[in-house]
Protein backbone atom coordinates (compact mmCIF):
# COMPACT_ATOMS: atom_id res chain seq x y z
CA UNK A 1 0.00 0.00 0.00
CA UNK A 2 1.39 3.41 -0.94
CA UNK A 3 1.47 6.34 1.42
CA UNK A 4 0.10 9.65 0.11
CA UNK A 5 2.82 12.18 -0.63
CA UNK A 6 3.07 15.90 -1.21
CA UNK A 7 2.49 15.73 -4.93
CA UNK A 8 1.27 13.09 -7.35
CA UNK A 9 3.56 10.06 -7.46
CA UNK A 10 1.91 8.53 -10.52
CA UNK A 11 4.25 10.12 -13.04
CA UNK A 12 7.36 10.16 -10.86
CA UNK A 13 9.10 6.77 -10.66
CA UNK A 14 11.60 7.98 -8.04
CA UNK A 15 8.80 9.16 -5.81
CA UNK A 16 7.00 5.82 -6.13
CA UNK A 17 10.24 4.07 -5.17
CA UNK A 18 10.63 6.43 -2.22
CA UNK A 19 7.12 5.61 -1.02
CA UNK A 20 7.87 1.89 -1.14
CA UNK A 21 11.22 2.34 0.58
CA UNK A 22 9.88 4.49 3.40
CA UNK A 23 7.15 1.92 4.05
CA UNK A 24 9.54 -1.04 3.97
CA UNK A 25 12.27 0.63 6.04
CA UNK A 26 9.64 1.66 8.59
CA UNK A 27 8.27 -1.89 8.72
CA UNK A 28 11.78 -3.25 9.34
CA UNK A 29 12.85 -0.51 11.75
CA UNK A 30 15.83 0.42 9.55
CA UNK A 31 17.34 3.73 8.49
CA UNK A 32 19.11 5.21 5.47
CA UNK A 33 21.47 8.10 4.71
CA UNK A 34 23.08 9.33 1.50
CA UNK A 35 26.27 11.02 0.36
CA UNK A 36 25.42 12.74 -2.89
CA UNK A 37 27.60 14.43 -5.45
CA UNK A 38 25.89 14.90 -8.82
CA UNK A 39 22.40 14.71 -7.27
CA UNK A 40 23.24 17.39 -4.66
CA UNK A 41 20.67 16.20 -2.11
CA UNK A 42 17.97 15.04 -4.51
CA UNK A 43 17.90 11.50 -3.05
CA UNK A 44 17.24 12.81 0.45
CA UNK A 45 14.75 15.38 -0.85
CA UNK A 46 12.87 12.64 -2.72
CA UNK A 47 12.67 10.42 0.35
CA UNK A 48 11.62 13.39 2.50
CA UNK A 49 8.60 14.03 0.26
CA UNK A 50 7.01 10.89 1.73
CA UNK A 51 5.10 11.37 4.99
CA UNK A 52 6.80 9.38 7.72
CA UNK A 53 10.25 9.68 6.16
CA UNK A 54 11.59 11.13 9.40
CA UNK A 55 11.39 7.65 10.91
CA UNK A 56 13.85 6.25 8.38
CA UNK A 57 15.88 9.07 6.79
CA UNK A 58 18.83 9.86 9.07
CA UNK A 59 20.35 12.55 6.88
CA UNK A 60 22.66 13.20 4.03
CA UNK A 61 25.88 14.76 2.89
CA UNK A 62 25.95 16.97 -0.18
CA UNK A 63 29.55 16.61 -1.30
CA UNK A 64 29.58 18.28 -4.68
CA UNK A 65 33.18 19.48 -4.31
CA UNK A 66 35.92 16.86 -4.42
CA UNK A 67 37.57 18.03 -1.19
CA UNK A 68 34.26 17.60 0.65
CA UNK A 69 34.02 14.01 -0.52
CA UNK A 70 37.26 13.48 1.40
CA UNK A 71 36.62 15.77 4.38
CA UNK A 72 32.93 15.09 5.06
CA UNK A 73 32.30 11.63 3.64
CA UNK A 74 35.69 10.09 4.33
CA UNK A 75 36.61 9.16 0.76
CA UNK A 76 40.29 8.32 0.48
CA UNK A 77 42.22 11.36 -0.77
CA UNK A 78 44.71 9.22 -2.67
CA UNK A 79 41.85 7.53 -4.54
CA UNK A 80 40.39 10.89 -5.49
CA UNK A 81 43.79 12.17 -6.65
CA UNK A 82 44.55 9.03 -8.66
CA UNK A 83 41.17 8.22 -10.24
CA UNK A 84 39.05 11.36 -9.84
CA UNK A 85 35.66 11.79 -8.24
CA UNK A 86 33.63 9.96 -10.91
CA UNK A 87 34.60 6.43 -10.03
CA UNK A 88 32.76 3.34 -8.71
CA UNK A 89 35.09 3.01 -5.72
CA UNK A 90 34.39 6.63 -4.80
CA UNK A 91 30.65 5.83 -4.86
CA UNK A 92 31.27 2.86 -2.56
CA UNK A 93 33.24 5.00 -0.11
CA UNK A 94 30.54 7.69 -0.24
CA UNK A 95 27.93 5.06 0.67
CA UNK A 96 29.96 3.80 3.60
CA UNK A 97 30.75 7.35 4.70
CA UNK A 98 27.06 8.27 4.71
CA UNK A 99 26.16 5.13 6.66
CA UNK A 100 28.83 5.63 9.31
CA UNK A 101 28.74 9.41 9.66
CA UNK A 102 24.94 9.57 9.83
CA UNK A 103 24.55 6.46 12.00
CA UNK A 104 22.26 4.71 9.51
CA UNK A 105 21.70 1.04 8.73
CA UNK A 106 22.06 1.73 5.00
CA UNK A 107 24.18 4.23 3.12
CA UNK A 108 23.79 5.34 -0.47
CA UNK A 109 26.60 6.96 -2.46
CA UNK A 110 26.21 8.71 -5.79
CA UNK A 111 28.76 10.30 -8.09
CA UNK A 112 28.85 10.95 -11.79
CA UNK A 113 28.94 13.37 -14.69
CA UNK A 114 25.57 15.04 -15.19
CA UNK A 115 26.83 17.01 -18.19
CA UNK A 116 26.90 18.79 -20.44
CA UNK A 117 30.69 18.27 -20.19
CA UNK A 118 32.75 15.24 -19.23
CA UNK A 119 34.16 15.15 -15.71
CA UNK A 120 37.34 13.33 -14.66
CA UNK A 121 37.35 11.62 -18.06
CA UNK A 122 33.80 10.31 -17.62
CA UNK A 123 31.30 11.03 -20.37
CA UNK A 124 28.13 12.94 -19.51
CA UNK A 125 25.50 10.52 -18.25
CA UNK A 126 28.01 8.27 -16.47
CA UNK A 127 26.65 7.56 -12.99
CA UNK A 128 28.02 5.39 -10.19
CA UNK A 129 25.69 4.43 -7.34
CA UNK A 130 26.57 2.31 -4.34
CA UNK A 131 24.90 0.84 -1.30
CA UNK A 132 26.60 0.03 2.01
CA UNK A 133 25.18 -1.91 4.93
CA UNK A 134 26.57 -4.06 7.69
CA UNK A 135 28.64 -6.60 5.79
CA UNK A 136 27.41 -5.43 2.38
CA UNK A 137 28.90 -3.22 -0.29
CA UNK A 138 27.32 -3.17 -3.74
CA UNK A 139 27.70 -0.74 -6.61
CA UNK A 140 26.44 -0.21 -10.12
CA UNK A 141 27.48 1.91 -13.05
CA UNK A 142 24.83 3.40 -15.31
CA UNK A 143 24.92 5.39 -18.53
CA UNK A 144 21.87 7.64 -18.50
CA UNK A 145 20.80 9.55 -21.60
CA UNK A 146 19.44 13.06 -21.55
CA UNK A 147 20.16 16.49 -20.21
CA UNK A 148 21.46 17.29 -16.71
CA UNK A 149 18.02 17.04 -15.16
CA UNK A 150 17.35 13.65 -16.75
CA UNK A 151 20.73 12.28 -15.64
CA UNK A 152 20.19 13.48 -12.07
CA UNK A 153 16.65 12.02 -11.95
CA UNK A 154 17.94 8.75 -13.37
CA UNK A 155 20.71 8.63 -10.77
CA UNK A 156 18.17 9.05 -7.96
CA UNK A 157 16.03 6.24 -9.39
CA UNK A 158 19.08 3.98 -9.77
CA UNK A 159 20.15 4.52 -6.16
CA UNK A 160 16.66 3.94 -4.78
CA UNK A 161 16.25 0.79 -6.92
CA UNK A 162 19.54 -0.56 -5.58
CA UNK A 163 18.35 -0.12 -2.00
CA UNK A 164 14.96 -1.67 -2.81
CA UNK A 165 16.64 -4.77 -4.28
CA UNK A 166 18.36 -5.41 -0.95
CA UNK A 167 15.21 -4.96 1.08
CA UNK A 168 13.27 -7.70 -0.73
Coordinates of N, CA, C and O in Angstrom, one line a residue:
X1 N 0.8 -1.2 0.0 CA 0.0 0.0 0.0 C 0.9 1.2 0.0 O 1.8 1.4 0.8
X2 N 0.6 2.2 -0.9 CA 1.4 3.4 -0.9 C 0.9 4.4 0.0 O -0.3 4.6 0.3
X3 N 1.8 5.2 0.5 CA 1.5 6.3 1.4 C 1.3 7.6 0.6 O 2.0 7.8 -0.3
X4 N 0.2 8.4 0.9 CA 0.1 9.7 0.1 C 1.3 10.5 0.3 O 1.9 10.5 1.4
X5 N 1.7 11.3 -0.7 CA 2.8 12.2 -0.6 C 2.4 13.6 -1.0 O 1.3 13.8 -1.5
X6 N 3.3 14.5 -0.8 CA 3.1 15.9 -1.2 C 3.3 16.0 -2.7 O 4.4 16.2 -3.2
X7 N 2.4 15.8 -3.5 CA 2.5 15.7 -4.9 C 2.0 14.4 -5.4 O 1.8 13.4 -4.7
X8 N 1.8 14.3 -6.7 CA 1.3 13.1 -7.3 C 2.4 12.2 -7.7 O 3.3 12.6 -8.5
X9 N 2.5 11.0 -7.2 CA 3.6 10.1 -7.5 C 3.4 9.3 -8.8 O 4.3 8.7 -9.2
X10 N 2.2 9.3 -9.3 CA 1.9 8.5 -10.5 C 2.9 8.7 -11.7 O 3.2 7.7 -12.3
X11 N 3.4 9.9 -11.9 CA 4.2 10.1 -13.0 C 5.7 10.3 -12.6 O 6.5 10.6 -13.4
X12 N 6.0 10.0 -11.4 CA 7.4 10.2 -10.9 C 7.9 8.8 -10.3 O 7.6 8.5 -9.2
X13 N 8.6 8.1 -11.1 CA 9.1 6.8 -10.7 C 9.9 6.8 -9.4 O 9.9 6.0 -8.5
X14 N 10.8 7.9 -9.2 CA 11.6 8.0 -8.0 C 10.7 8.2 -6.8 O 11.0 7.6 -5.7
X15 N 9.7 8.9 -6.9 CA 8.8 9.2 -5.8 C 8.0 7.9 -5.4 O 7.9 7.6 -4.3
X16 N 7.6 7.1 -6.4 CA 7.0 5.8 -6.1 C 8.0 4.9 -5.4 O 7.6 4.2 -4.4
X17 N 9.2 4.9 -5.9 CA 10.2 4.1 -5.2 C 10.4 4.6 -3.7 O 10.5 3.7 -2.8
X18 N 10.5 5.9 -3.6 CA 10.6 6.4 -2.2 C 9.5 6.0 -1.3 O 9.7 5.7 -0.1
X19 N 8.3 6.0 -1.8 CA 7.1 5.6 -1.0 C 7.3 4.2 -0.5 O 7.1 3.9 0.6
X20 N 7.7 3.3 -1.5 CA 7.9 1.9 -1.1 C 9.0 1.7 -0.1 O 8.9 0.9 0.8
X21 N 10.1 2.5 -0.3 CA 11.2 2.3 0.6 C 10.9 2.8 2.0 O 11.3 2.2 3.0
X22 N 10.2 4.0 2.1 CA 9.9 4.5 3.4 C 9.0 3.5 4.1 O 9.2 3.2 5.3
X23 N 8.0 2.9 3.4 CA 7.1 1.9 4.1 C 7.9 0.7 4.5 O 7.7 0.2 5.6
X24 N 8.8 0.2 3.6 CA 9.5 -1.0 4.0 C 10.6 -0.8 5.1 O 10.7 -1.6 6.0
X25 N 11.3 0.3 5.0 CA 12.3 0.6 6.0 C 11.6 0.8 7.4 O 12.1 0.4 8.4
X26 N 10.4 1.5 7.4 CA 9.6 1.7 8.6 C 9.2 0.3 9.2 O 9.4 0.1 10.4
X27 N 8.7 -0.6 8.3 CA 8.3 -1.9 8.7 C 9.4 -2.7 9.4 O 9.2 -3.3 10.4
X28 N 10.6 -2.5 8.8 CA 11.8 -3.2 9.3 C 12.5 -2.5 10.5 O 13.4 -3.1 11.0
X29 N 12.2 -1.3 10.7 CA 12.9 -0.5 11.8 C 14.3 -0.2 11.4 O 15.2 -0.1 12.2
X30 N 14.5 0.1 10.1 CA 15.8 0.4 9.6 C 15.9 1.9 9.0 O 14.9 2.5 8.7
X31 N 17.1 2.4 8.9 CA 17.3 3.7 8.5 C 18.3 3.8 7.3 O 19.0 2.9 7.0
X32 N 18.3 5.0 6.6 CA 19.1 5.2 5.5 C 19.7 6.6 5.5 O 19.1 7.5 6.1
X33 N 20.8 6.8 4.9 CA 21.5 8.1 4.7 C 22.1 8.1 3.3 O 22.3 7.0 2.8
X34 N 22.5 9.3 2.8 CA 23.1 9.3 1.5 C 24.2 10.4 1.5 O 24.1 11.4 2.2
X35 N 25.2 10.1 0.7 CA 26.3 11.0 0.4 C 26.2 11.2 -1.1 O 26.4 10.3 -1.9
X36 N 25.8 12.5 -1.5 CA 25.4 12.7 -2.9 C 26.3 13.8 -3.5 O 26.6 14.8 -2.9
X37 N 26.8 13.5 -4.7 CA 27.6 14.4 -5.4 C 26.7 15.0 -6.6 O 26.1 16.0 -6.4
X38 N 26.6 14.3 -7.7 CA 25.9 14.9 -8.8 C 24.4 15.2 -8.5 O 23.8 16.1 -9.2
X39 N 23.8 14.5 -7.6 CA 22.4 14.7 -7.3 C 22.2 15.8 -6.2 O 21.1 16.2 -6.0
X40 N 23.2 16.2 -5.6 CA 23.2 17.4 -4.7 C 22.1 17.4 -3.7 O 21.4 18.5 -3.5
X41 N 21.7 16.3 -3.1 CA 20.7 16.2 -2.1 C 19.3 15.7 -2.6 O 18.4 15.6 -1.9
X42 N 19.2 15.4 -3.9 CA 18.0 15.0 -4.5 C 17.5 13.7 -4.0 O 16.2 13.5 -3.9
X43 N 18.3 12.8 -3.6 CA 17.9 11.5 -3.0 C 17.2 11.8 -1.7 O 16.1 11.3 -1.5
X44 N 17.8 12.5 -0.9 CA 17.2 12.8 0.5 C 16.0 13.6 0.3 O 15.0 13.4 1.0
X45 N 16.0 14.6 -0.6 CA 14.8 15.4 -0.9 C 13.6 14.5 -1.4 O 12.4 14.7 -1.0
X46 N 13.9 13.5 -2.2 CA 12.9 12.6 -2.7 C 12.3 11.8 -1.6 O 11.1 11.6 -1.5
X47 N 13.2 11.2 -0.8 CA 12.7 10.4 0.3 C 11.9 11.3 1.3 O 10.8 10.8 1.8
X48 N 12.3 12.5 1.5 CA 11.6 13.4 2.5 C 10.3 13.9 2.0 O 9.5 14.3 2.8
X49 N 9.9 13.7 0.8 CA 8.6 14.0 0.3 C 7.5 13.1 0.8 O 6.4 13.4 0.7
X50 N 8.0 11.9 1.3 CA 7.0 10.9 1.7 C 6.7 11.1 3.2 O 7.6 11.2 4.0
X51 N 5.4 11.3 3.6 CA 5.1 11.4 5.0 C 5.6 10.2 5.8 O 5.5 9.0 5.3
X52 N 6.2 10.4 6.9 CA 6.8 9.4 7.7 C 8.3 9.1 7.5 O 8.9 8.3 8.1
X53 N 8.8 9.9 6.5 CA 10.2 9.7 6.2 C 11.2 10.0 7.3 O 12.3 9.4 7.4
X54 N 10.7 10.8 8.3 CA 11.6 11.1 9.4 C 11.9 9.9 10.3 O 12.9 9.9 11.0
X55 N 11.1 8.9 10.2 CA 11.4 7.6 10.9 C 12.5 6.8 10.3 O 13.1 6.0 11.0
X56 N 12.9 7.1 9.0 CA 13.9 6.2 8.4 C 15.0 7.0 7.8 O 16.1 6.5 7.6
X57 N 14.8 8.3 7.4 CA 15.9 9.1 6.8 C 16.7 9.8 7.9 O 16.3 10.7 8.5
X58 N 17.9 9.3 8.0 CA 18.8 9.9 9.1 C 19.4 11.2 8.6 O 19.6 12.1 9.4
X59 N 19.7 11.3 7.4 CA 20.3 12.6 6.9 C 21.1 12.3 5.6 O 21.1 11.2 5.1
X60 N 21.9 13.3 5.2 CA 22.7 13.2 4.0 C 23.8 14.2 4.0 O 23.8 15.2 4.7
X61 N 24.7 13.9 3.1 CA 25.9 14.8 2.9 C 25.9 15.2 1.4 O 25.8 14.3 0.5
X62 N 25.8 16.5 1.2 CA 26.0 17.0 -0.2 C 27.4 17.3 -0.4 O 27.9 18.3 0.3
X63 N 28.1 16.5 -1.1 CA 29.5 16.6 -1.3 C 29.9 16.8 -2.8 O 30.5 16.0 -3.4
X64 N 29.4 17.9 -3.3 CA 29.6 18.3 -4.7 C 31.1 18.5 -5.0 O 31.6 18.0 -6.0
X65 N 31.7 19.2 -4.1 CA 33.2 19.5 -4.3 C 34.0 18.3 -3.9 O 33.7 17.6 -2.9
X66 N 35.1 18.0 -4.7 CA 35.9 16.9 -4.4 C 36.5 16.9 -3.0 O 36.6 15.8 -2.4
X67 N 37.0 18.0 -2.5 CA 37.6 18.0 -1.2 C 36.5 17.7 -0.1 O 36.9 17.1 0.9
X68 N 35.3 18.0 -0.3 CA 34.3 17.6 0.6 C 34.0 16.1 0.6 O 33.6 15.5 1.7
X69 N 34.2 15.5 -0.5 CA 34.0 14.0 -0.5 C 35.0 13.4 0.5 O 34.7 12.5 1.2
X70 N 36.2 13.9 0.5 CA 37.3 13.5 1.4 C 37.0 13.9 2.8 O 36.9 13.1 3.8
X71 N 36.7 15.2 3.0 CA 36.6 15.8 4.4 C 35.3 15.4 5.1 O 35.4 15.2 6.3
X72 N 34.2 15.4 4.4 CA 32.9 15.1 5.1 C 32.5 13.6 5.0 O 32.0 13.1 5.9
X73 N 32.8 13.0 3.8 CA 32.3 11.6 3.6 C 33.4 10.6 3.9 O 33.1 9.4 3.9
X74 N 34.6 11.0 4.0 CA 35.7 10.1 4.3 C 36.2 9.3 3.1 O 36.9 8.3 3.3
X75 N 36.0 9.8 1.9 CA 36.6 9.2 0.8 C 38.1 9.4 0.8 O 38.6 10.4 1.1
X76 N 38.8 8.3 0.5 CA 40.3 8.3 0.5 C 40.8 9.4 -0.5 O 40.5 9.3 -1.7
X77 N 41.7 10.3 0.0 CA 42.2 11.4 -0.8 C 43.1 10.9 -1.9 O 43.1 11.4 -3.0
X78 N 43.8 9.8 -1.6 CA 44.7 9.2 -2.7 C 43.9 8.7 -3.8 O 44.2 8.8 -5.0
X79 N 42.7 8.0 -3.5 CA 41.8 7.5 -4.5 C 41.3 8.7 -5.4 O 41.3 8.6 -6.6
X80 N 40.9 9.7 -4.8 CA 40.4 10.9 -5.5 C 41.5 11.5 -6.4 O 41.2 11.9 -7.5
X81 N 42.7 11.6 -5.9 CA 43.8 12.2 -6.7 C 44.2 11.3 -7.8 O 44.5 11.8 -8.9
X82 N 44.1 10.0 -7.6 CA 44.5 9.0 -8.7 C 43.5 8.8 -9.7 O 43.8 8.7 -10.9
X83 N 42.2 8.6 -9.3 CA 41.2 8.2 -10.2 C 40.1 9.3 -10.5 O 39.3 9.1 -11.3
X84 N 40.1 10.3 -9.7 CA 39.1 11.4 -9.8 C 37.8 11.0 -9.1 O 37.7 9.9 -8.5
X85 N 36.9 11.9 -9.1 CA 35.7 11.8 -8.2 C 34.6 10.9 -8.9 O 33.7 10.4 -8.2
X86 N 34.6 10.8 -10.2 CA 33.6 10.0 -10.9 C 34.2 8.6 -11.1 O 34.8 8.2 -12.1
X87 N 34.0 7.7 -10.1 CA 34.6 6.4 -10.0 C 33.7 5.5 -9.2 O 33.2 6.0 -8.1
X88 N 33.6 4.2 -9.5 CA 32.8 3.3 -8.7 C 33.3 3.2 -7.3 O 32.5 3.0 -6.3
X89 N 34.6 3.2 -7.1 CA 35.1 3.0 -5.7 C 34.8 4.3 -4.9 O 34.5 4.2 -3.7
X90 N 34.8 5.4 -5.5 CA 34.4 6.6 -4.8 C 32.9 6.5 -4.4 O 32.6 6.8 -3.2
X91 N 32.1 6.0 -5.2 CA 30.6 5.8 -4.9 C 30.5 4.9 -3.7 O 29.8 5.2 -2.7
X92 N 31.3 3.8 -3.7 CA 31.3 2.9 -2.6 C 31.7 3.5 -1.2 O 31.1 3.3 -0.2
X93 N 32.8 4.3 -1.3 CA 33.2 5.0 -0.1 C 32.3 6.1 0.3 O 32.1 6.3 1.5
X94 N 31.6 6.7 -0.6 CA 30.5 7.7 -0.2 C 29.4 7.0 0.5 O 28.9 7.5 1.5
X95 N 29.0 5.8 0.0 CA 27.9 5.1 0.7 C 28.3 4.7 2.1 O 27.5 4.9 3.0
X96 N 29.5 4.2 2.3 CA 30.0 3.8 3.6 C 30.1 5.0 4.5 O 29.8 5.0 5.7
X97 N 30.6 6.1 3.9 CA 30.7 7.3 4.7 C 29.4 7.9 5.2 O 29.3 8.3 6.3
X98 N 28.4 7.8 4.3 CA 27.1 8.3 4.7 C 26.5 7.4 5.8 O 26.0 7.9 6.8
X99 N 26.7 6.1 5.7 CA 26.2 5.1 6.7 C 26.8 5.4 8.0 O 26.1 5.5 9.0
X100 N 28.1 5.5 8.0 CA 28.8 5.6 9.3 C 28.6 7.0 9.9 O 28.3 7.1 11.1
X101 N 28.8 8.1 9.1 CA 28.7 9.4 9.7 C 27.3 9.8 10.1 O 27.2 10.6 11.0
X102 N 26.3 9.2 9.5 CA 24.9 9.6 9.8 C 24.3 8.5 10.8 O 23.2 8.7 11.2
X103 N 25.1 7.5 11.1 CA 24.6 6.5 12.0 C 23.3 5.7 11.5 O 22.4 5.5 12.2
X104 N 23.4 5.4 10.2 CA 22.3 4.7 9.5 C 22.6 3.2 9.3 O 23.7 2.8 9.2
X105 N 21.5 2.4 9.1 CA 21.7 1.0 8.7 C 22.2 0.9 7.3 O 23.0 0.0 7.0
X106 N 21.7 1.8 6.4 CA 22.1 1.7 5.0 C 22.6 3.1 4.6 O 22.1 4.1 5.0
X107 N 23.6 3.0 3.7 CA 24.2 4.2 3.1 C 24.1 4.1 1.6 O 24.4 3.1 1.0
X108 N 23.8 5.2 1.0 CA 23.8 5.3 -0.5 C 24.9 6.3 -0.9 O 25.0 7.4 -0.2
X109 N 25.6 6.0 -1.9 CA 26.6 7.0 -2.5 C 26.4 7.2 -3.9 O 26.1 6.2 -4.7
X110 N 26.4 8.4 -4.4 CA 26.2 8.7 -5.8 C 27.3 9.7 -6.3 O 27.5 10.7 -5.6
X111 N 27.8 9.4 -7.4 CA 28.8 10.3 -8.1 C 28.6 10.1 -9.6 O 28.2 9.0 -10.0
X112 N 29.0 11.1 -10.4 CA 28.8 10.9 -11.8 C 29.0 12.3 -12.5 O 29.4 13.3 -11.9
X113 N 28.8 12.2 -13.8 CA 28.9 13.4 -14.7 C 27.6 13.7 -15.3 O 27.1 12.9 -16.1
X114 N 26.9 14.7 -14.7 CA 25.6 15.0 -15.2 C 25.6 15.8 -16.5 O 24.6 15.8 -17.2
X115 N 26.7 16.3 -16.9 CA 26.8 17.0 -18.2 C 26.6 18.5 -18.0 O 26.3 19.0 -17.0
X116 N 26.7 19.2 -19.1 CA 26.9 18.8 -20.4 C 28.3 18.4 -20.8 O 28.6 17.8 -21.8
X117 N 29.3 18.6 -19.9 CA 30.7 18.3 -20.2 C 31.1 17.0 -19.4 O 30.5 16.7 -18.4
X118 N 32.2 16.4 -19.9 CA 32.7 15.2 -19.2 C 33.4 15.7 -17.9 O 33.7 16.9 -17.8
X119 N 33.5 14.8 -17.0 CA 34.2 15.2 -15.7 C 35.1 14.0 -15.4 O 34.7 12.8 -15.4
X120 N 36.3 14.3 -15.0 CA 37.3 13.3 -14.7 C 37.4 12.2 -15.7 O 37.6 11.0 -15.4
X121 N 37.3 12.6 -17.0 CA 37.3 11.6 -18.1 C 36.1 10.8 -18.3 O 36.0 10.0 -19.2
X122 N 35.1 11.0 -17.5 CA 33.8 10.3 -17.6 C 32.8 11.1 -18.5 O 32.6 12.3 -18.3
X123 N 32.2 10.4 -19.5 CA 31.3 11.0 -20.4 C 30.0 11.5 -19.6 O 29.7 10.9 -18.6
X124 N 29.4 12.5 -20.1 CA 28.1 12.9 -19.5 C 27.1 11.8 -19.5 O 27.1 11.0 -20.5
X125 N 26.4 11.6 -18.4 CA 25.5 10.5 -18.3 C 26.1 9.3 -17.5 O 25.3 8.4 -17.2
X126 N 27.4 9.3 -17.3 CA 28.0 8.3 -16.5 C 27.7 8.5 -15.0 O 27.9 9.5 -14.5
X127 N 27.1 7.5 -14.4 CA 26.7 7.6 -13.0 C 27.1 6.3 -12.2 O 26.9 5.2 -12.7
X128 N 27.7 6.5 -11.1 CA 28.0 5.4 -10.2 C 27.2 5.5 -8.9 O 27.2 6.6 -8.3
X129 N 26.5 4.5 -8.6 CA 25.7 4.4 -7.3 C 26.2 3.2 -6.5 O 26.6 2.2 -7.1
X130 N 26.1 3.4 -5.2 CA 26.6 2.3 -4.3 C 25.7 2.3 -3.1 O 25.1 3.3 -2.7
X131 N 25.7 1.1 -2.5 CA 24.9 0.8 -1.3 C 25.8 0.2 -0.3 O 26.6 -0.7 -0.7
X132 N 25.8 0.6 0.9 CA 26.6 0.0 2.0 C 25.7 -0.3 3.2 O 24.8 0.5 3.5
X133 N 25.9 -1.5 3.7 CA 25.2 -1.9 4.9 C 26.1 -2.8 5.7 O 27.2 -3.0 5.3
X134 N 25.7 -3.2 6.9 CA 26.6 -4.1 7.7 C 26.9 -5.3 6.9 O 26.1 -6.1 6.5
X135 N 28.2 -5.4 6.5 CA 28.6 -6.6 5.8 C 28.3 -6.6 4.3 O 28.4 -7.6 3.7
X136 N 27.8 -5.5 3.8 CA 27.4 -5.4 2.4 C 28.0 -4.2 1.7 O 27.9 -3.1 2.3
X137 N 28.5 -4.3 0.6 CA 28.9 -3.2 -0.3 C 28.6 -3.6 -1.7 O 29.1 -4.6 -2.2
X138 N 27.7 -2.8 -2.4 CA 27.3 -3.2 -3.7 C 27.3 -1.9 -4.5 O 26.8 -0.9 -4.0
X139 N 27.7 -1.9 -5.8 CA 27.7 -0.7 -6.6 C 27.3 -1.1 -8.0 O 27.4 -2.2 -8.4
X140 N 26.8 -0.1 -8.7 CA 26.4 -0.2 -10.1 C 26.9 1.0 -10.9 O 26.9 2.1 -10.4
X141 N 27.2 0.8 -12.1 CA 27.5 1.9 -13.1 C 26.4 2.0 -14.1 O 26.0 0.9 -14.6
X142 N 25.9 3.2 -14.3 CA 24.8 3.4 -15.3 C 25.3 4.5 -16.3 O 26.1 5.3 -16.0
X143 N 24.7 4.4 -17.5 CA 24.9 5.4 -18.5 C 23.5 5.9 -18.9 O 22.7 5.2 -19.5
X144 N 23.2 7.1 -18.4 CA 21.9 7.6 -18.5 C 21.8 8.7 -19.6 O 22.6 9.7 -19.5
X145 N 20.9 8.6 -20.5 CA 20.8 9.5 -21.6 C 20.0 10.7 -21.2 O 19.1 10.6 -20.3
X146 N 20.2 11.9 -21.8 CA 19.4 13.1 -21.5 C 20.3 14.2 -21.0 O 21.5 14.2 -20.9
X147 N 19.5 15.3 -20.7 CA 20.2 16.5 -20.2 C 20.5 16.3 -18.7 O 20.3 15.3 -18.1
X148 N 21.0 17.4 -18.1 CA 21.5 17.3 -16.7 C 20.3 16.8 -15.8 O 20.5 16.0 -14.9
X149 N 19.2 17.4 -16.0 CA 18.0 17.0 -15.2 C 17.7 15.6 -15.3 O 17.4 14.9 -14.3
X150 N 17.7 15.1 -16.5 CA 17.3 13.6 -16.7 C 18.4 12.7 -16.1 O 18.1 11.7 -15.5
X151 N 19.7 13.1 -16.2 CA 20.7 12.3 -15.6 C 20.6 12.3 -14.1 O 20.7 11.2 -13.5
X152 N 20.3 13.4 -13.5 CA 20.2 13.5 -12.1 C 19.0 12.7 -11.6 O 19.0 11.9 -10.6
X153 N 17.8 12.8 -12.3 CA 16.7 12.0 -12.0 C 16.9 10.5 -12.1 O 16.6 9.7 -11.2
X154 N 17.6 10.2 -13.2 CA 17.9 8.8 -13.4 C 18.9 8.2 -12.3 O 18.8 7.1 -11.9
X155 N 19.8 9.0 -11.8 CA 20.7 8.6 -10.8 C 19.9 8.4 -9.5 O 20.2 7.4 -8.8
X156 N 19.0 9.2 -9.2 CA 18.2 9.0 -8.0 C 17.4 7.7 -8.1 O 17.4 6.9 -7.1
X157 N 16.8 7.5 -9.2 CA 16.0 6.2 -9.4 C 16.9 5.0 -9.2 O 16.6 4.0 -8.6
X158 N 18.1 5.1 -9.8 CA 19.1 4.0 -9.8 C 19.5 3.7 -8.3 O 19.5 2.5 -7.9
X159 N 19.7 4.7 -7.6 CA 20.1 4.5 -6.2 C 19.0 3.9 -5.3 O 19.2 3.0 -4.6
X160 N 17.8 4.4 -5.5 CA 16.7 3.9 -4.8 C 16.3 2.5 -5.2 O 16.0 1.7 -4.3
X161 N 16.5 2.2 -6.5 CA 16.2 0.8 -6.9 C 17.3 -0.2 -6.3 O 16.9 -1.3 -5.9
X162 N 18.5 0.3 -6.2 CA 19.5 -0.6 -5.6 C 19.2 -0.9 -4.1 O 19.3 -2.0 -3.7
X163 N 18.8 0.1 -3.4 CA 18.4 -0.1 -2.0 C 17.1 -1.1 -1.9 O 17.1 -2.0 -1.2
X164 N 16.2 -0.8 -2.8 CA 15.0 -1.7 -2.8 C 15.3 -3.1 -3.1 O 14.8 -4.0 -2.5
X165 N 16.2 -3.4 -4.0 CA 16.6 -4.8 -4.3 C 17.1 -5.5 -3.0 O 16.9 -6.7 -2.9
X166 N 17.8 -4.8 -2.2 CA 18.4 -5.4 -1.0 C 17.4 -5.5 0.2 O 17.7 -6.1 1.2
X167 N 16.2 -4.9 0.0 CA 15.2 -5.0 1.1 C 14.2 -6.0 0.8 O 13.3 -6.3 1.6
X168 N 14.3 -6.7 -0.4 CA 13.3 -7.7 -0.7 C 13.5 -9.0 0.0 O 14.6 -9.3 0.4

